[in-house]
Amino acid sequence: MQKYLVGGAVRDQLLGIAVKDKDWLVVGATPEQMLKAGFRQVGKDFPVFLHPKTNEEFALARTEKRSGSGHTGFICDFAPDVTVEQDLCRRDLTINAIALAEDGTLVDPYGGQQDLQNRVLRHVSEAFSEDPLRVFRVAQFYARFSDLGFTIAPETLNLMGKMTESGDLRSLSGERVLAELQKALNCPTPWPFFLALRQCGALKQWFPELDALFGVPQPQYYHPEVDTAVHVSMALAIACTEQLPEAVRFAVLCHDLGKGLTDPNDWPHHRGHERLGLAPINALSERLRVPKAWQKLALVVAEWHSHVHRIHDLSPETIMELLTALDVWRKPELGEQFMQACQCDYRGRSGFTNKAYQHIDLLRQLINATQQVDVQAVIADGFAGKAISEEVARRRLGVIQNLCSPT
């Protein structure tokens, strides 16, 4: 029985990146031997075991043969005579197909070290095309390592394009694609994920609402970067740099989807894009099965973000409508995340990256002031039933009017 450190742990160690999780490969063992040694078995498709003390994963060396569609349609052979080289051959990228033996020897039959040196993401073999999820994994790795200068090998990108054209990506579940999207959104620079998908055609299949933004112009006076997709990429970069919650990052990604649906005859203006963006957000959210909290925040950001940019010109009634839509009195965290997304939208423009967004100060002041309206005080004043909520709303509107009145 031999064990090897494999996968991301070896890759990151060679890149000088801190290793977070360790995965081990076991050659020459049977499930019975692993159980006898005290390991706990997990997984149904093939034997993976947890170390009795460290809880690290130990997987038996295996080969895979395609037996159906999708990323789960495989027959696995994990016989004791499967070699480390055979196991590495089934992996996605050469940089993930390097093993470290117990004596410190590197097993690298597919040139992973050379590709790490050259900063290239390259598929190990043609078997790559048997798993459609790998298209999204490559895109995700491209985002993760873009700051290190990695590129996707032309032959790998070409293969990803063929996989997309075949329609095999449609067999994936929304949950699986969402998992790769989440990893990308947690990268310092997530936009390469979408660029890679667009290069191979997968963006149009799974994110058509986002794909429609590329090349759509905006008024240069407000958006010196002009292209809507470029603006979204810049706003998303702000959200990631600030390490904002995933829900905010998703909302920023979706906030201008309506601009892909406005009348081209009106471009570069996008009148009504706020409400036009609601349908594509719902469609994308349902396709990816995103958390309902993400979807709700994305919808309210899309519909109301433009109002915040001109909050000093809004009527008290419209501000009241905005705060009601945000439900800031019951869910203050929604209001906070909304303001974070709006700030990313404001700063995600050429020349605005480091500018303070003062409109948020007034909005936060309005939220804090209206939160001071005491429902119990309204009840103590004799209001009952439906009249309670009406009086609370009237008092909140009064607070807004006082704060917004000219001095």
CSV table of C-alpha atoms in Angstrom, one decimal:
chain,number,residue,atom,x,y,z
A,1,MET,CA,0.0,0.0,0.0
A,2,GLN,CA,1.4,3.4,-1.0
A,3,LYS,CA,-0.1,6.9,-0.4
A,4,TYR,CA,0.4,10.1,-2.3
A,5,LEU,CA,-0.5,13.7,-1.7
A,6,VAL,CA,-2.5,14.8,-4.8
A,7,GLY,CA,-4.6,17.5,-6.4
A,8,GLY,CA,-4.8,21.1,-5.2
A,9,ALA,CA,-2.4,20.5,-2.2
A,10,VAL,CA,0.5,19.6,-4.5
A,11,ARG,CA,-0.4,22.3,-7.1
A,12,ASP,CA,-0.6,25.1,-4.4
A,13,GLN,CA,2.5,23.9,-2.7
A,14,LEU,CA,4.5,24.2,-6.0
A,15,LEU,CA,2.9,27.7,-6.6
A,16,GLY,CA,4.0,28.8,-3.1
A,17,ILE,CA,0.3,29.2,-2.0
A,18,ALA,CA,-0.7,28.2,1.5
A,19,VAL,CA,-2.2,24.7,1.4
A,20,LYS,CA,-5.6,24.5,3.1
A,21,ASP,CA,-6.9,21.0,2.5
A,22,LYS,CA,-5.0,17.8,1.8
A,23,ASP,CA,-6.3,15.0,-0.4
A,24,TRP,CA,-4.5,11.6,-0.4
A,25,LEU,CA,-4.4,8.9,-3.0
A,26,VAL,CA,-3.9,5.3,-2.0
A,27,VAL,CA,-2.5,2.7,-4.4
A,28,GLY,CA,-2.5,-1.0,-3.8
A,29,ALA,CA,-5.3,-1.2,-1.2
A,30,THR,CA,-8.8,-2.5,-1.0
A,31,PRO,CA,-11.8,-1.0,0.8
A,32,GLU,CA,-11.6,-3.9,3.3
A,33,GLN,CA,-8.0,-3.0,4.2
A,34,MET,CA,-8.9,0.7,4.6
A,35,LEU,CA,-11.8,-0.2,7.0
A,36,LYS,CA,-9.6,-2.6,8.9
A,37,ALA,CA,-7.0,0.2,9.4
A,38,GLY,CA,-9.7,2.4,11.1
A,39,PHE,CA,-10.7,4.6,8.2
A,40,ARG,CA,-14.4,5.7,7.8
A,41,GLN,CA,-15.9,5.2,4.3
A,42,VAL,CA,-17.9,8.0,2.7
A,43,GLY,CA,-19.2,8.4,-0.8
A,44,LYS,CA,-21.3,6.0,-2.9
A,45,ASP,CA,-19.8,6.1,-6.4
A,46,PHE,CA,-16.3,5.1,-5.3
A,47,PRO,CA,-14.5,4.5,-2.0
A,48,VAL,CA,-13.3,7.6,-0.3
A,49,PHE,CA,-12.2,7.3,3.3
A,50,LEU,CA,-11.7,9.7,6.2
A,51,HIS,CA,-8.6,9.3,8.3
A,52,PRO,CA,-9.6,8.3,11.9
A,53,LYS,CA,-7.5,11.2,13.4
A,54,THR,CA,-7.0,14.0,10.9
A,55,ASN,CA,-10.3,13.6,9.0
A,56,GLU,CA,-8.3,14.1,5.7
A,57,GLU,CA,-9.7,12.3,2.6
A,58,PHE,CA,-8.0,9.2,1.3
A,59,ALA,CA,-9.3,7.9,-2.0
A,60,LEU,CA,-8.4,4.6,-3.7
A,61,ALA,CA,-6.7,4.9,-7.0
A,62,ARG,CA,-9.2,4.5,-9.8
A,63,THR,CA,-10.0,4.7,-13.5
A,64,GLU,CA,-13.2,6.0,-15.0
A,65,LYS,CA,-15.2,5.0,-18.0
A,66,ARG,CA,-18.0,7.0,-19.5
A,67,SER,CA,-21.3,5.2,-19.1
A,68,GLY,CA,-23.9,7.9,-19.6
A,69,SER,CA,-24.5,11.6,-19.9
A,70,GLY,CA,-23.6,14.4,-17.5
A,71,HIS,CA,-20.8,14.6,-15.0
A,72,THR,CA,-21.9,11.6,-12.9
A,73,GLY,CA,-22.3,9.0,-15.7
A,74,PHE,CA,-19.1,7.0,-15.0
A,75,ILE,CA,-18.1,3.5,-14.1
A,76,CYS,CA,-15.2,3.4,-11.7
A,77,ASP,CA,-12.6,0.7,-11.3
A,78,PHE,CA,-10.7,0.9,-8.0
A,79,ALA,CA,-8.9,-2.4,-8.1
A,80,PRO,CA,-5.6,-2.6,-6.2
A,81,ASP,CA,-3.6,-2.8,-9.4
A,82,VAL,CA,-4.7,0.7,-10.6
A,83,THR,CA,-1.5,2.7,-10.8
A,84,VAL,CA,-0.9,6.3,-9.7
A,85,GLU,CA,-0.3,7.3,-13.3
A,86,GLN,CA,-3.6,5.8,-14.4
A,87,ASP,CA,-5.4,7.7,-11.6
A,88,LEU,CA,-3.8,11.0,-12.5
A,89,CYS,CA,-4.8,10.5,-16.2
A,90,ARG,CA,-8.5,10.8,-15.3
A,91,ARG,CA,-8.0,14.3,-13.7
A,92,ASP,CA,-9.0,17.5,-15.5
A,93,LEU,CA,-5.9,19.7,-15.8
A,94,THR,CA,-2.2,18.9,-15.9
A,95,ILE,CA,-1.5,21.2,-12.9
A,96,ASN,CA,-4.0,19.1,-10.9
A,97,ALA,CA,-2.4,15.8,-12.1
A,98,ILE,CA,0.8,15.8,-10.0
A,99,ALA,CA,1.3,13.5,-7.0
A,100,LEU,CA,3.8,13.7,-4.2
A,101,ALA,CA,5.1,10.4,-2.9
A,102,GLU,CA,6.0,9.8,0.8
A,103,ASP,CA,9.7,10.0,0.0
A,104,GLY,CA,9.2,13.5,-1.6
A,105,THR,CA,9.3,12.3,-5.2
A,106,LEU,CA,7.0,14.1,-7.6
A,107,VAL,CA,5.0,11.9,-10.0
A,108,ASP,CA,4.2,14.1,-13.0
A,109,PRO,CA,3.5,12.0,-16.1
A,110,TYR,CA,1.5,14.7,-17.9
A,111,GLY,CA,3.8,17.8,-17.7
A,112,GLY,CA,2.0,19.6,-14.8
A,113,GLN,CA,5.1,21.2,-13.4
A,114,GLN,CA,6.0,22.6,-16.8
A,115,ASP,CA,2.5,24.1,-17.2
A,116,LEU,CA,2.7,25.6,-13.7
A,117,GLN,CA,6.0,27.2,-14.7
A,118,ASN,CA,4.5,28.5,-18.0
A,119,ARG,CA,1.2,29.5,-16.2
A,120,VAL,CA,-1.0,27.4,-18.6
A,121,LEU,CA,-4.3,25.6,-17.9
A,122,ARG,CA,-4.2,22.5,-20.1
A,123,HIS,CA,-6.4,19.4,-20.1
A,124,VAL,CA,-4.7,16.1,-19.3
A,125,SER,CA,-6.3,14.0,-22.1
A,126,GLU,CA,-9.3,13.8,-24.4
A,127,ALA,CA,-11.2,12.2,-21.6
A,128,PHE,CA,-11.6,15.8,-20.3
A,129,SER,CA,-14.6,16.1,-22.7
A,130,GLU,CA,-16.5,13.2,-20.9
A,131,ASP,CA,-17.3,15.5,-18.0
A,132,PRO,CA,-19.2,18.8,-19.0
A,133,LEU,CA,-18.7,20.3,-15.6
A,134,ARG,CA,-15.0,20.6,-16.4
A,135,VAL,CA,-15.8,23.6,-18.7
A,136,PHE,CA,-16.9,25.5,-15.7
A,137,ARG,CA,-14.0,24.2,-13.6
A,138,VAL,CA,-11.4,25.5,-16.0
A,139,ALA,CA,-13.2,28.9,-16.1
A,140,GLN,CA,-13.2,28.9,-12.3
A,141,PHE,CA,-9.4,28.1,-12.2
A,142,TYR,CA,-8.8,30.8,-14.8
A,143,ALA,CA,-10.5,33.3,-12.4
A,144,ARG,CA,-8.7,31.9,-9.4
A,145,PHE,CA,-5.2,32.1,-10.9
A,146,SER,CA,-5.6,35.0,-13.3
A,147,ASP,CA,-3.6,37.3,-10.9
A,148,LEU,CA,-0.7,34.9,-11.4
A,149,GLY,CA,-0.8,35.3,-15.1
A,150,PHE,CA,-2.4,31.9,-16.1
A,151,THR,CA,-3.9,31.5,-19.5
A,152,ILE,CA,-6.0,28.7,-21.0
A,153,ALA,CA,-4.2,26.5,-23.6
A,154,PRO,CA,-5.7,27.1,-27.1
A,155,GLU,CA,-6.3,23.4,-27.5
A,156,THR,CA,-8.2,23.2,-24.2
A,157,LEU,CA,-10.3,26.2,-25.1
A,158,ASN,CA,-11.0,24.6,-28.4
A,159,LEU,CA,-12.1,21.4,-26.7
A,160,MET,CA,-14.3,23.4,-24.3
A,161,GLY,CA,-16.0,25.0,-27.4
A,162,LYS,CA,-16.7,21.6,-28.9
A,163,MET,CA,-18.2,20.4,-25.6
A,164,THR,CA,-20.5,23.5,-25.6
A,165,GLU,CA,-21.5,23.0,-29.2
A,166,SER,CA,-22.4,19.3,-28.5
A,167,GLY,CA,-25.1,20.4,-26.0
A,168,ASP,CA,-23.5,18.3,-23.3
A,169,LEU,CA,-23.4,21.2,-20.9
A,170,ARG,CA,-27.2,21.2,-20.8
A,171,SER,CA,-27.1,18.0,-18.9
A,172,LEU,CA,-25.6,19.7,-15.9
A,173,SER,CA,-27.8,20.7,-12.9
A,174,GLY,CA,-28.1,24.4,-11.9
A,175,GLU,CA,-26.7,23.5,-8.5
A,176,ARG,CA,-23.5,22.2,-10.0
A,177,VAL,CA,-23.0,25.3,-12.1
A,178,LEU,CA,-23.8,27.5,-9.1
A,179,ALA,CA,-21.1,25.8,-7.1
A,180,GLU,CA,-18.5,26.8,-9.6
A,181,LEU,CA,-20.0,30.3,-9.9
A,182,GLN,CA,-19.7,30.7,-6.1
A,183,LYS,CA,-16.0,29.7,-6.2
A,184,ALA,CA,-15.5,32.3,-8.9
A,185,LEU,CA,-17.3,35.0,-7.0
A,186,ASN,CA,-15.0,34.3,-4.1
A,187,CYS,CA,-11.9,35.0,-6.2
A,188,PRO,CA,-10.2,38.4,-5.9
A,189,THR,CA,-10.9,38.9,-9.7
A,190,PRO,CA,-13.9,36.8,-10.8
A,191,TRP,CA,-14.5,38.3,-14.2
A,192,PRO,CA,-12.1,35.9,-16.1
A,193,PHE,CA,-14.6,33.2,-15.2
A,194,PHE,CA,-17.2,34.8,-17.4
A,195,LEU,CA,-14.7,35.7,-20.1
A,196,ALA,CA,-13.6,32.1,-20.4
A,197,LEU,CA,-17.2,30.9,-20.6
A,198,ARG,CA,-17.9,33.5,-23.3
A,199,GLN,CA,-14.8,32.4,-25.3
A,200,CYS,CA,-16.1,28.8,-25.5
A,201,GLY,CA,-19.8,29.7,-25.9
A,202,ALA,CA,-20.9,28.5,-22.5
A,203,LEU,CA,-21.8,31.9,-21.3
A,204,LYS,CA,-24.6,32.2,-23.9
A,205,GLN,CA,-25.9,28.8,-22.9
A,206,TRP,CA,-25.9,29.2,-19.1
A,207,PHE,CA,-25.7,33.0,-18.6
A,208,PRO,CA,-27.4,34.4,-21.7
A,209,GLU,CA,-28.7,37.4,-19.7
A,210,LEU,CA,-25.1,38.4,-18.9
A,211,ASP,CA,-23.8,37.5,-22.4
A,212,ALA,CA,-26.3,40.1,-23.8
A,213,LEU,CA,-24.4,43.0,-22.0
A,214,PHE,CA,-21.2,42.7,-24.0
A,215,GLY,CA,-20.9,45.6,-26.5
A,216,VAL,CA,-24.0,47.4,-25.1
A,217,PRO,CA,-23.0,51.1,-24.9
A,218,GLN,CA,-23.8,53.5,-22.0
A,219,PRO,CA,-23.6,57.3,-21.9
A,220,GLN,CA,-19.9,58.2,-21.8
A,221,TYR,CA,-20.6,61.1,-19.5
A,222,TYR,CA,-21.8,58.8,-16.7
A,223,HIS,CA,-19.8,55.7,-17.8
A,224,PRO,CA,-16.4,56.6,-19.3
A,225,GLU,CA,-15.8,52.8,-19.8
A,226,VAL,CA,-18.9,52.8,-22.1
A,227,ASP,CA,-19.4,49.0,-22.4
A,228,THR,CA,-22.0,47.7,-20.0
A,229,ALA,CA,-20.2,44.4,-19.5
A,230,VAL,CA,-17.0,46.3,-18.6
A,231,HIS,CA,-18.9,48.3,-16.1
A,232,VAL,CA,-20.3,45.2,-14.5
A,233,SER,CA,-16.9,43.7,-14.3
A,234,MET,CA,-15.5,46.8,-12.6
A,235,ALA,CA,-18.4,46.9,-10.1
A,236,LEU,CA,-18.0,43.2,-9.3
A,237,ALA,CA,-14.3,43.8,-8.7
A,238,ILE,CA,-15.1,46.4,-6.1
A,239,ALA,CA,-17.5,43.9,-4.4
A,240,CYS,CA,-14.8,41.3,-4.2
A,241,THR,CA,-12.0,43.7,-3.2
A,242,GLU,CA,-14.2,44.9,-0.3
A,243,GLN,CA,-15.0,41.2,0.5
A,244,LEU,CA,-18.7,41.8,0.5
A,245,PRO,CA,-21.1,38.9,1.0
A,246,GLU,CA,-21.9,36.5,-1.8
A,247,ALA,CA,-25.4,37.8,-2.1
A,248,VAL,CA,-24.1,41.3,-2.7
A,249,ARG,CA,-21.7,40.0,-5.4
A,250,PHE,CA,-24.5,38.2,-7.2
A,251,ALA,CA,-26.7,41.4,-7.0
A,252,VAL,CA,-23.9,43.5,-8.5
A,253,LEU,CA,-23.4,40.9,-11.2
A,254,CYS,CA,-27.2,41.2,-12.1
A,255,HIS,CA,-27.9,44.9,-11.4
A,256,ASP,CA,-27.8,46.0,-15.0
A,257,LEU,CA,-29.2,43.0,-16.8
A,258,GLY,CA,-32.1,45.1,-18.0
A,259,LYS,CA,-29.7,47.1,-20.3
A,260,GLY,CA,-29.5,44.0,-22.5
A,261,LEU,CA,-33.2,44.4,-23.2
A,262,THR,CA,-33.6,48.1,-23.9
A,263,ASP,CA,-34.3,49.4,-27.4
A,264,PRO,CA,-31.1,49.6,-29.4
A,265,ASN,CA,-32.5,52.7,-31.1
A,266,ASP,CA,-32.3,54.5,-27.8
A,267,TRP,CA,-28.7,53.5,-27.0
A,268,PRO,CA,-26.6,54.6,-25.3
A,269,HIS,CA,-29.5,55.5,-23.0
A,270,HIS,CA,-31.4,52.7,-21.2
A,271,ARG,CA,-34.7,54.1,-20.0
A,272,GLY,CA,-36.6,51.7,-17.9
A,273,HIS,CA,-33.8,49.2,-17.6
A,274,GLU,CA,-34.4,48.9,-13.9
A,275,ARG,CA,-37.7,47.1,-14.3
A,276,LEU,CA,-36.6,45.3,-17.5
A,277,GLY,CA,-33.9,43.7,-15.4
A,278,LEU,CA,-36.4,41.8,-13.1
A,279,ALA,CA,-37.4,39.1,-15.6
A,280,PRO,CA,-33.8,38.1,-16.5
A,281,ILE,CA,-32.8,38.0,-12.8
A,282,ASN,CA,-35.7,35.7,-12.1
A,283,ALA,CA,-34.7,33.5,-15.1
A,284,LEU,CA,-31.1,33.3,-14.1
A,285,SER,CA,-31.9,32.7,-10.5
A,286,GLU,CA,-34.2,29.8,-11.3
A,287,ARG,CA,-31.8,28.3,-13.8
A,288,LEU,CA,-28.9,28.3,-11.2
A,289,ARG,CA,-31.2,27.6,-8.2
A,290,VAL,CA,-29.6,30.5,-6.3
A,291,PRO,CA,-30.6,31.1,-2.7
A,292,LYS,CA,-33.8,33.0,-2.4
A,293,ALA,CA,-32.0,35.7,-0.4
A,294,TRP,CA,-29.7,36.3,-3.3
A,295,GLN,CA,-32.6,36.5,-5.7
A,296,LYS,CA,-34.5,39.0,-3.5
A,297,LEU,CA,-31.5,41.3,-3.1
A,298,ALA,CA,-30.7,41.2,-6.8
A,299,LEU,CA,-34.2,42.2,-7.6
A,300,VAL,CA,-34.4,45.1,-5.3
A,301,VAL,CA,-31.0,46.3,-6.3
A,302,ALA,CA,-31.9,46.2,-10.0
A,303,GLU,CA,-35.2,48.0,-9.5
A,304,TRP,CA,-34.0,50.7,-7.1
A,305,HIS,CA,-30.3,51.4,-7.6
A,306,SER,CA,-30.8,54.2,-10.0
A,307,HIS,CA,-33.0,56.0,-7.5
A,308,VAL,CA,-30.2,56.1,-4.9
A,309,HIS,CA,-28.0,57.9,-7.5
A,310,ARG,CA,-30.5,60.8,-7.5
A,311,ILE,CA,-31.8,60.4,-4.0
A,312,HIS,CA,-31.4,64.2,-3.3
A,313,ASP,CA,-34.0,64.8,-6.0
A,314,LEU,CA,-36.5,62.2,-5.0
A,315,SER,CA,-39.8,63.1,-3.4
A,316,PRO,CA,-40.4,61.9,0.2
A,317,GLU,CA,-43.1,59.6,-1.1
A,318,THR,CA,-40.7,57.9,-3.5
A,319,ILE,CA,-38.1,57.5,-0.7
A,320,MET,CA,-40.8,56.0,1.5
A,321,GLU,CA,-41.5,53.6,-1.4
A,322,LEU,CA,-37.9,52.7,-1.6
A,323,LEU,CA,-37.5,52.0,2.1
A,324,THR,CA,-40.7,49.9,2.0
A,325,ALA,CA,-39.3,47.9,-0.8
A,326,LEU,CA,-36.1,47.3,1.2
A,327,ASP,CA,-38.2,46.3,4.2
A,328,VAL,CA,-35.5,48.1,6.3
A,329,TRP,CA,-37.6,48.1,9.5
A,330,ARG,CA,-37.9,44.4,9.7
A,331,LYS,CA,-34.7,43.4,7.8
A,332,PRO,CA,-32.0,46.0,8.3
A,333,GLU,CA,-29.4,43.7,6.8
A,334,LEU,CA,-31.2,43.9,3.5
A,335,GLY,CA,-30.9,47.7,3.5
A,336,GLU,CA,-27.2,47.4,4.3
A,337,GLN,CA,-26.5,45.0,1.5
A,338,PHE,CA,-28.5,47.1,-0.9
A,339,MET,CA,-26.3,50.1,0.0
A,340,GLN,CA,-23.2,48.0,-0.5
A,341,ALA,CA,-24.3,47.0,-4.0
A,342,CYS,CA,-25.2,50.6,-4.9
A,343,GLN,CA,-21.8,51.7,-3.8
A,344,CYS,CA,-20.2,49.1,-6.0
A,345,ASP,CA,-22.3,50.3,-9.0
A,346,TYR,CA,-21.2,53.9,-8.4
A,347,ARG,CA,-17.5,53.1,-8.0
A,348,GLY,CA,-17.4,50.5,-10.7
A,349,ARG,CA,-16.6,53.1,-13.4
A,350,SER,CA,-13.5,54.5,-15.0
A,351,GLY,CA,-12.2,57.2,-12.7
A,352,PHE,CA,-14.6,56.5,-9.8
A,353,THR,CA,-13.0,53.5,-8.2
A,354,ASN,CA,-11.7,55.4,-5.2
A,355,LYS,CA,-14.4,58.0,-4.9
A,356,ALA,CA,-16.7,58.2,-1.9
A,357,TYR,CA,-20.4,57.6,-2.6
A,358,GLN,CA,-22.0,60.4,-0.5
A,359,HIS,CA,-25.6,59.5,-1.6
A,360,ILE,CA,-25.3,56.5,0.8
A,361,ASP,CA,-24.9,58.8,3.7
A,362,LEU,CA,-28.3,60.4,3.2
A,363,LEU,CA,-29.9,57.0,2.6
A,364,ARG,CA,-28.4,55.6,5.8
A,365,GLN,CA,-29.6,58.6,7.7
A,366,LEU,CA,-33.1,58.2,6.4
A,367,ILE,CA,-33.1,54.5,7.3
A,368,ASN,CA,-31.8,55.1,10.8
A,369,ALA,CA,-34.3,58.0,11.5
A,370,THR,CA,-37.4,56.0,10.3
A,371,GLN,CA,-36.3,53.0,12.4
A,372,GLN,CA,-36.8,55.2,15.4
A,373,VAL,CA,-40.6,55.4,14.9
A,374,ASP,CA,-41.9,53.3,17.8
A,375,VAL,CA,-44.8,51.0,16.9
A,376,GLN,CA,-45.6,50.6,20.6
A,377,ALA,CA,-45.9,54.4,21.0
A,378,VAL,CA,-48.4,54.4,18.2
A,379,ILE,CA,-50.5,51.7,19.9
A,380,ALA,CA,-50.2,53.7,23.2
A,381,ASP,CA,-51.7,56.7,21.4
A,382,GLY,CA,-54.9,54.7,20.8
A,383,PHE,CA,-54.4,53.3,17.3
A,384,ALA,CA,-55.6,49.8,16.7
A,385,GLY,CA,-55.9,47.3,13.8
A,386,LYS,CA,-55.1,48.5,10.3
A,387,ALA,CA,-54.8,52.0,11.7
A,388,ILE,CA,-51.6,51.1,13.4
A,389,SER,CA,-49.6,50.4,10.2
A,390,GLU,CA,-51.2,53.4,8.5
A,391,GLU,CA,-50.1,55.7,11.4
A,392,VAL,CA,-46.6,54.2,11.5
A,393,ALA,CA,-46.2,54.8,7.8
A,394,ARG,CA,-47.5,58.4,8.2
A,395,ARG,CA,-45.0,59.1,10.9
A,396,ARG,CA,-42.1,57.6,9.0
A,397,LEU,CA,-43.1,59.7,6.0
A,398,GLY,CA,-43.0,62.7,8.3
A,399,VAL,CA,-39.5,61.9,9.4
A,400,ILE,CA,-38.4,61.7,5.7
A,401,GLN,CA,-40.1,65.0,4.9
A,402,ASN,CA,-38.3,66.7,7.8
A,403,LEU,CA,-34.9,65.3,6.7
A,404,CYS,CA,-35.4,66.1,3.0
A,405,SER,CA,-36.9,69.6,3.4
A,406,PRO,CA,-34.7,72.5,2.2
A,407,THR,CA,-32.9,74.3,5.0
